[in-house]
Amino acid sequence: MPEAIIAVQRVTKQVADSTGTLTILHEIDFELRARESVAIVGASGSGKSTLLSIIAGLDVPTSGTVRLAGADLFALDEDARAALRAQQVGFVFQSFQLLGNLTALENVMLPLELMGRNDARAAATEMLRRVGLGERLSHYPKVLSGGEQQRVALARAFVVRPAVLLADEPTGSLDFATGATVMALMFDLNREAGTTLVLVTHDRAIAERCQRQLRIDAGRLVQDEAAAPA
């Protein structure tokens, strides 16, 4: 069996508040293989987004570790973690996180330029065409609809062909039809690129499209369920 692309090992996250120590995550363990799709589900406040941030190395666990593409994330310093993310990880967030002073094309070119790619313009143009925005290359985020902004974010995430795509409620601020379109694109690109897809979602229909569902309840992994055969 191939090595896991993501291995979460006994991850615990605690924070101090006025009442003492609050445990947000408690000894979370799971592994994901290349090309798998998984939905992290659970009630609001259960620790889903914190877990996603730790998988990305954006947040640091109190104990435990995460291996990403064979590297121990928390044995690396912040600069090395950032470099690994740039090479291996794409992000799609509910709030889009586009840079308002850059056009759609420039937003998608940015990660390629940071990697020193000399084909950034051509690759970004092709990816925006792939998500149906070939006529919107020069438009700024403020004149794009929510669905268009999310498609720009999706193009930016996939243009580097990441090994892992992390998405936090990617349709949470979209209407049903637009959200369905964005998710169809995400799963299509996931299959084409062979990317491991990790979604935090409250949407049962989206979760059921994934190969696995990890249910978090009060900071504990209470269920790891594979999709039923079609």
Short mmCIF file of C-alpha atoms in Angstrom, two decimals:
data_model
loop_
_atom_site.label_atom_id
_atom_site.label_comp_id
_atom_site.label_asym_id
_atom_site.label_seq_id
_atom_site.Cartn_x
_atom_site.Cartn_y
_atom_site.Cartn_z
CA MET A 1 0.00 0.00 0.00
CA PRO A 2 1.39 3.45 -0.90
CA GLU A 3 2.49 5.85 1.83
CA ALA A 4 -0.20 8.19 3.12
CA ILE A 5 -0.16 11.67 1.59
CA ILE A 6 -1.57 12.94 4.92
CA ALA A 7 -1.02 11.21 8.27
CA VAL A 8 -2.59 12.84 11.33
CA GLN A 9 -1.12 11.25 14.45
CA ARG A 10 -2.61 11.75 17.92
CA VAL A 11 -3.26 15.43 17.30
CA THR A 12 -4.50 17.37 20.32
CA LYS A 13 -5.16 21.12 20.41
CA GLN A 14 -5.72 22.97 23.67
CA VAL A 15 -6.09 26.67 24.40
CA ALA A 16 -6.28 28.57 27.67
CA ASP A 17 -9.33 30.69 28.43
CA SER A 18 -10.75 32.39 31.51
CA THR A 19 -12.12 29.11 32.83
CA GLY A 20 -8.94 27.09 32.37
CA THR A 21 -7.84 24.82 29.53
CA LEU A 22 -10.17 24.17 26.61
CA THR A 23 -9.52 21.06 24.50
CA ILE A 24 -10.53 21.77 20.91
CA LEU A 25 -9.16 18.51 19.44
CA HIS A 26 -8.40 15.32 21.33
CA GLU A 27 -5.95 12.70 19.95
CA ILE A 28 -7.16 12.73 16.34
CA ASP A 29 -5.74 9.89 14.21
CA PHE A 30 -6.31 9.14 10.51
CA GLU A 31 -4.49 8.73 7.21
CA LEU A 32 -5.39 9.72 3.65
CA ARG A 33 -3.95 8.27 0.46
CA ALA A 34 -3.29 10.06 -2.79
CA ARG A 35 -6.47 10.77 -4.81
CA GLU A 36 -8.82 10.14 -1.89
CA SER A 37 -11.65 12.57 -1.18
CA VAL A 38 -12.80 13.08 2.40
CA ALA A 39 -15.39 15.27 4.07
CA ILE A 40 -14.79 16.42 7.65
CA VAL A 41 -18.24 16.85 9.17
CA GLY A 42 -19.72 17.72 12.54
CA ALA A 43 -21.59 20.41 14.41
CA SER A 44 -20.41 24.02 14.51
CA GLY A 45 -17.66 24.37 17.10
CA SER A 46 -16.68 20.70 16.94
CA GLY A 47 -13.12 21.49 15.81
CA LYS A 48 -13.38 20.88 12.04
CA SER A 49 -11.78 24.10 10.85
CA THR A 50 -9.07 23.88 13.51
CA LEU A 51 -8.23 20.40 12.26
CA LEU A 52 -8.02 21.68 8.68
CA SER A 53 -5.68 24.49 9.76
CA ILE A 54 -3.43 22.01 11.55
CA ILE A 55 -3.33 19.71 8.50
CA ALA A 56 -2.15 22.74 6.52
CA GLY A 57 0.45 23.67 9.12
CA LEU A 58 -1.23 27.05 9.62
CA ASP A 59 -1.97 26.18 13.24
CA VAL A 60 0.24 24.16 15.59
CA PRO A 61 -1.12 21.31 17.73
CA THR A 62 -0.46 21.12 21.45
CA SER A 63 0.70 17.54 20.91
CA GLY A 64 0.81 15.04 18.08
CA THR A 65 1.97 15.63 14.55
CA VAL A 66 0.97 15.70 10.91
CA ARG A 67 2.98 14.20 8.08
CA LEU A 68 2.33 15.83 4.71
CA ALA A 69 3.85 14.19 1.62
CA GLY A 70 6.27 12.38 3.94
CA ALA A 71 7.41 15.51 5.81
CA ASP A 72 6.80 16.00 9.53
CA LEU A 73 5.15 19.44 9.43
CA PHE A 74 5.94 20.42 12.99
CA ALA A 75 9.59 19.41 12.78
CA LEU A 76 9.88 22.26 10.24
CA ASP A 77 10.13 25.96 11.01
CA GLU A 78 7.48 28.37 9.71
CA ASP A 79 9.40 29.23 6.54
CA ALA A 80 9.90 25.57 5.66
CA ARG A 81 6.22 24.82 6.32
CA ALA A 82 5.25 27.71 4.04
CA ALA A 83 7.53 26.39 1.31
CA LEU A 84 6.03 22.90 1.62
CA ARG A 85 2.50 24.34 1.42
CA ALA A 86 3.41 26.28 -1.71
CA GLN A 87 4.60 23.06 -3.35
CA GLN A 88 1.97 20.60 -2.13
CA VAL A 89 -1.24 22.34 -0.99
CA GLY A 90 -4.06 24.35 -2.54
CA PHE A 91 -6.72 26.18 -0.51
CA VAL A 92 -10.34 27.14 -1.17
CA PHE A 93 -12.10 29.15 1.53
CA GLN A 94 -15.69 30.27 2.04
CA SER A 95 -14.56 33.91 1.95
CA PHE A 96 -12.62 33.44 -1.34
CA GLN A 97 -9.47 35.27 -0.07
CA LEU A 98 -8.82 36.99 -3.39
CA LEU A 99 -6.60 40.08 -3.57
CA GLY A 100 -8.84 42.99 -4.48
CA ASN A 101 -6.13 44.98 -6.26
CA LEU A 102 -5.37 42.12 -8.66
CA THR A 103 -7.45 40.97 -11.63
CA ALA A 104 -8.80 37.43 -11.86
CA LEU A 105 -5.84 36.50 -14.05
CA GLU A 106 -3.32 38.11 -11.72
CA ASN A 107 -4.83 36.35 -8.69
CA VAL A 108 -4.40 32.98 -10.40
CA MET A 109 -0.92 33.83 -11.70
CA LEU A 110 0.33 34.78 -8.23
CA PRO A 111 1.18 31.32 -6.83
CA LEU A 112 2.90 30.39 -10.09
CA GLU A 113 4.96 33.57 -10.02
CA LEU A 114 5.97 32.86 -6.42
CA MET A 115 7.21 29.47 -7.64
CA GLY A 116 9.24 31.18 -10.37
CA ARG A 117 7.22 29.67 -13.21
CA ASN A 118 7.84 31.43 -16.53
CA ASP A 119 4.56 30.15 -17.97
CA ALA A 120 2.41 31.74 -15.24
CA ARG A 121 0.24 33.83 -17.59
CA ALA A 122 -0.48 31.00 -20.02
CA ALA A 123 -1.18 28.43 -17.28
CA ALA A 124 -3.44 30.82 -15.34
CA THR A 125 -5.33 31.78 -18.49
CA GLU A 126 -5.96 28.14 -19.35
CA MET A 127 -7.15 27.31 -15.83
CA LEU A 128 -9.57 30.25 -15.79
CA ARG A 129 -10.94 29.08 -19.13
CA ARG A 130 -11.31 25.61 -17.61
CA VAL A 131 -13.59 27.02 -14.90
CA GLY A 132 -15.61 29.07 -17.38
CA LEU A 133 -14.04 32.48 -16.81
CA GLY A 134 -12.11 32.94 -20.02
CA GLU A 135 -14.00 36.18 -20.69
CA ARG A 136 -13.37 37.58 -17.20
CA LEU A 137 -9.57 37.55 -17.05
CA SER A 138 -9.15 41.31 -16.63
CA HIS A 139 -11.98 41.79 -14.13
CA TYR A 140 -11.29 42.66 -10.49
CA PRO A 141 -12.98 40.71 -7.66
CA LYS A 142 -15.35 43.57 -6.79
CA VAL A 143 -17.14 43.25 -10.16
CA LEU A 144 -17.37 39.44 -10.02
CA SER A 145 -20.30 37.56 -8.51
CA GLY A 146 -19.78 35.29 -5.51
CA GLY A 147 -19.79 32.24 -7.73
CA GLU A 148 -17.28 33.80 -10.10
CA GLN A 149 -15.00 34.75 -7.22
CA GLN A 150 -15.14 31.19 -5.90
CA ARG A 151 -14.26 29.86 -9.35
CA VAL A 152 -11.25 32.21 -9.44
CA ALA A 153 -10.25 30.86 -6.01
CA LEU A 154 -10.67 27.31 -7.31
CA ALA A 155 -8.54 28.08 -10.39
CA ARG A 156 -5.86 29.60 -8.15
CA ALA A 157 -5.85 26.51 -5.93
CA PHE A 158 -5.62 24.00 -8.79
CA VAL A 159 -3.27 25.87 -11.13
CA VAL A 160 -0.21 24.61 -9.23
CA ARG A 161 -1.48 21.01 -9.51
CA PRO A 162 -1.31 20.49 -5.73
CA ALA A 163 -1.01 17.07 -4.15
CA VAL A 164 -3.64 18.13 -1.59
CA LEU A 165 -6.59 20.52 -1.82
CA LEU A 166 -8.07 21.80 1.45
CA ALA A 167 -11.48 23.47 1.29
CA ASP A 168 -13.28 25.08 4.25
CA GLU A 169 -17.03 25.41 3.59
CA PRO A 170 -16.33 26.25 -0.07
CA THR A 171 -20.02 26.74 -0.91
CA GLY A 172 -21.12 28.29 2.39
CA SER A 173 -21.66 31.78 0.97
CA LEU A 174 -23.10 30.68 -2.39
CA ASP A 175 -26.65 29.99 -3.50
CA PHE A 176 -27.60 26.37 -4.15
CA ALA A 177 -27.19 26.37 -7.94
CA THR A 178 -23.88 28.24 -7.90
CA GLY A 179 -22.58 26.04 -5.09
CA ALA A 180 -23.50 22.91 -7.06
CA THR A 181 -21.59 24.25 -10.08
CA VAL A 182 -18.51 25.04 -7.99
CA MET A 183 -18.54 21.60 -6.35
CA ALA A 184 -18.92 19.84 -9.71
CA LEU A 185 -15.84 21.72 -10.92
CA MET A 186 -13.95 20.84 -7.75
CA PHE A 187 -14.61 17.11 -8.10
CA ASP A 188 -13.86 17.19 -11.85
CA LEU A 189 -10.52 18.91 -11.28
CA ASN A 190 -9.82 16.57 -8.36
CA ARG A 191 -10.21 13.54 -10.63
CA GLU A 192 -8.22 15.07 -13.47
CA ALA A 193 -5.29 16.21 -11.31
CA GLY A 194 -5.25 13.21 -8.95
CA THR A 195 -5.39 15.58 -5.99
CA THR A 196 -6.32 14.43 -2.49
CA LEU A 197 -9.40 16.46 -1.53
CA VAL A 198 -10.20 17.39 2.07
CA LEU A 199 -13.45 19.30 2.63
CA VAL A 200 -14.95 20.80 5.75
CA THR A 201 -18.67 21.02 5.10
CA HIS A 202 -22.10 21.12 6.71
CA ASP A 203 -23.72 20.05 3.45
CA ARG A 204 -24.73 16.40 3.58
CA ALA A 205 -25.00 16.09 -0.21
CA ILE A 206 -21.43 17.33 -0.65
CA ALA A 207 -20.15 15.03 2.10
CA GLU A 208 -21.82 12.04 0.49
CA ARG A 209 -19.97 12.66 -2.78
CA CYS A 210 -16.67 12.08 -0.99
CA GLN A 211 -15.14 8.63 -0.62
CA ARG A 212 -14.93 9.00 3.16
CA GLN A 213 -16.55 11.02 5.92
CA LEU A 214 -14.72 11.85 9.14
CA ARG A 215 -17.16 12.95 11.84
CA ILE A 216 -15.81 15.17 14.61
CA ASP A 217 -17.84 15.52 17.81
CA ALA A 218 -16.61 17.82 20.60
CA GLY A 219 -13.05 17.54 19.32
CA ARG A 220 -12.98 13.76 18.97
CA LEU A 221 -13.02 11.64 15.82
CA VAL A 222 -16.11 9.53 16.41
CA GLN A 223 -16.64 8.04 12.95
CA ASP A 224 -14.53 7.27 9.86
CA GLU A 225 -16.98 6.06 7.27
CA ALA A 226 -16.28 4.97 3.71
CA ALA A 227 -18.83 5.72 1.01
CA ALA A 228 -21.18 2.90 0.13
CA PRO A 229 -20.38 1.21 -3.20
CA ALA A 230 -22.29 2.72 -6.13
#
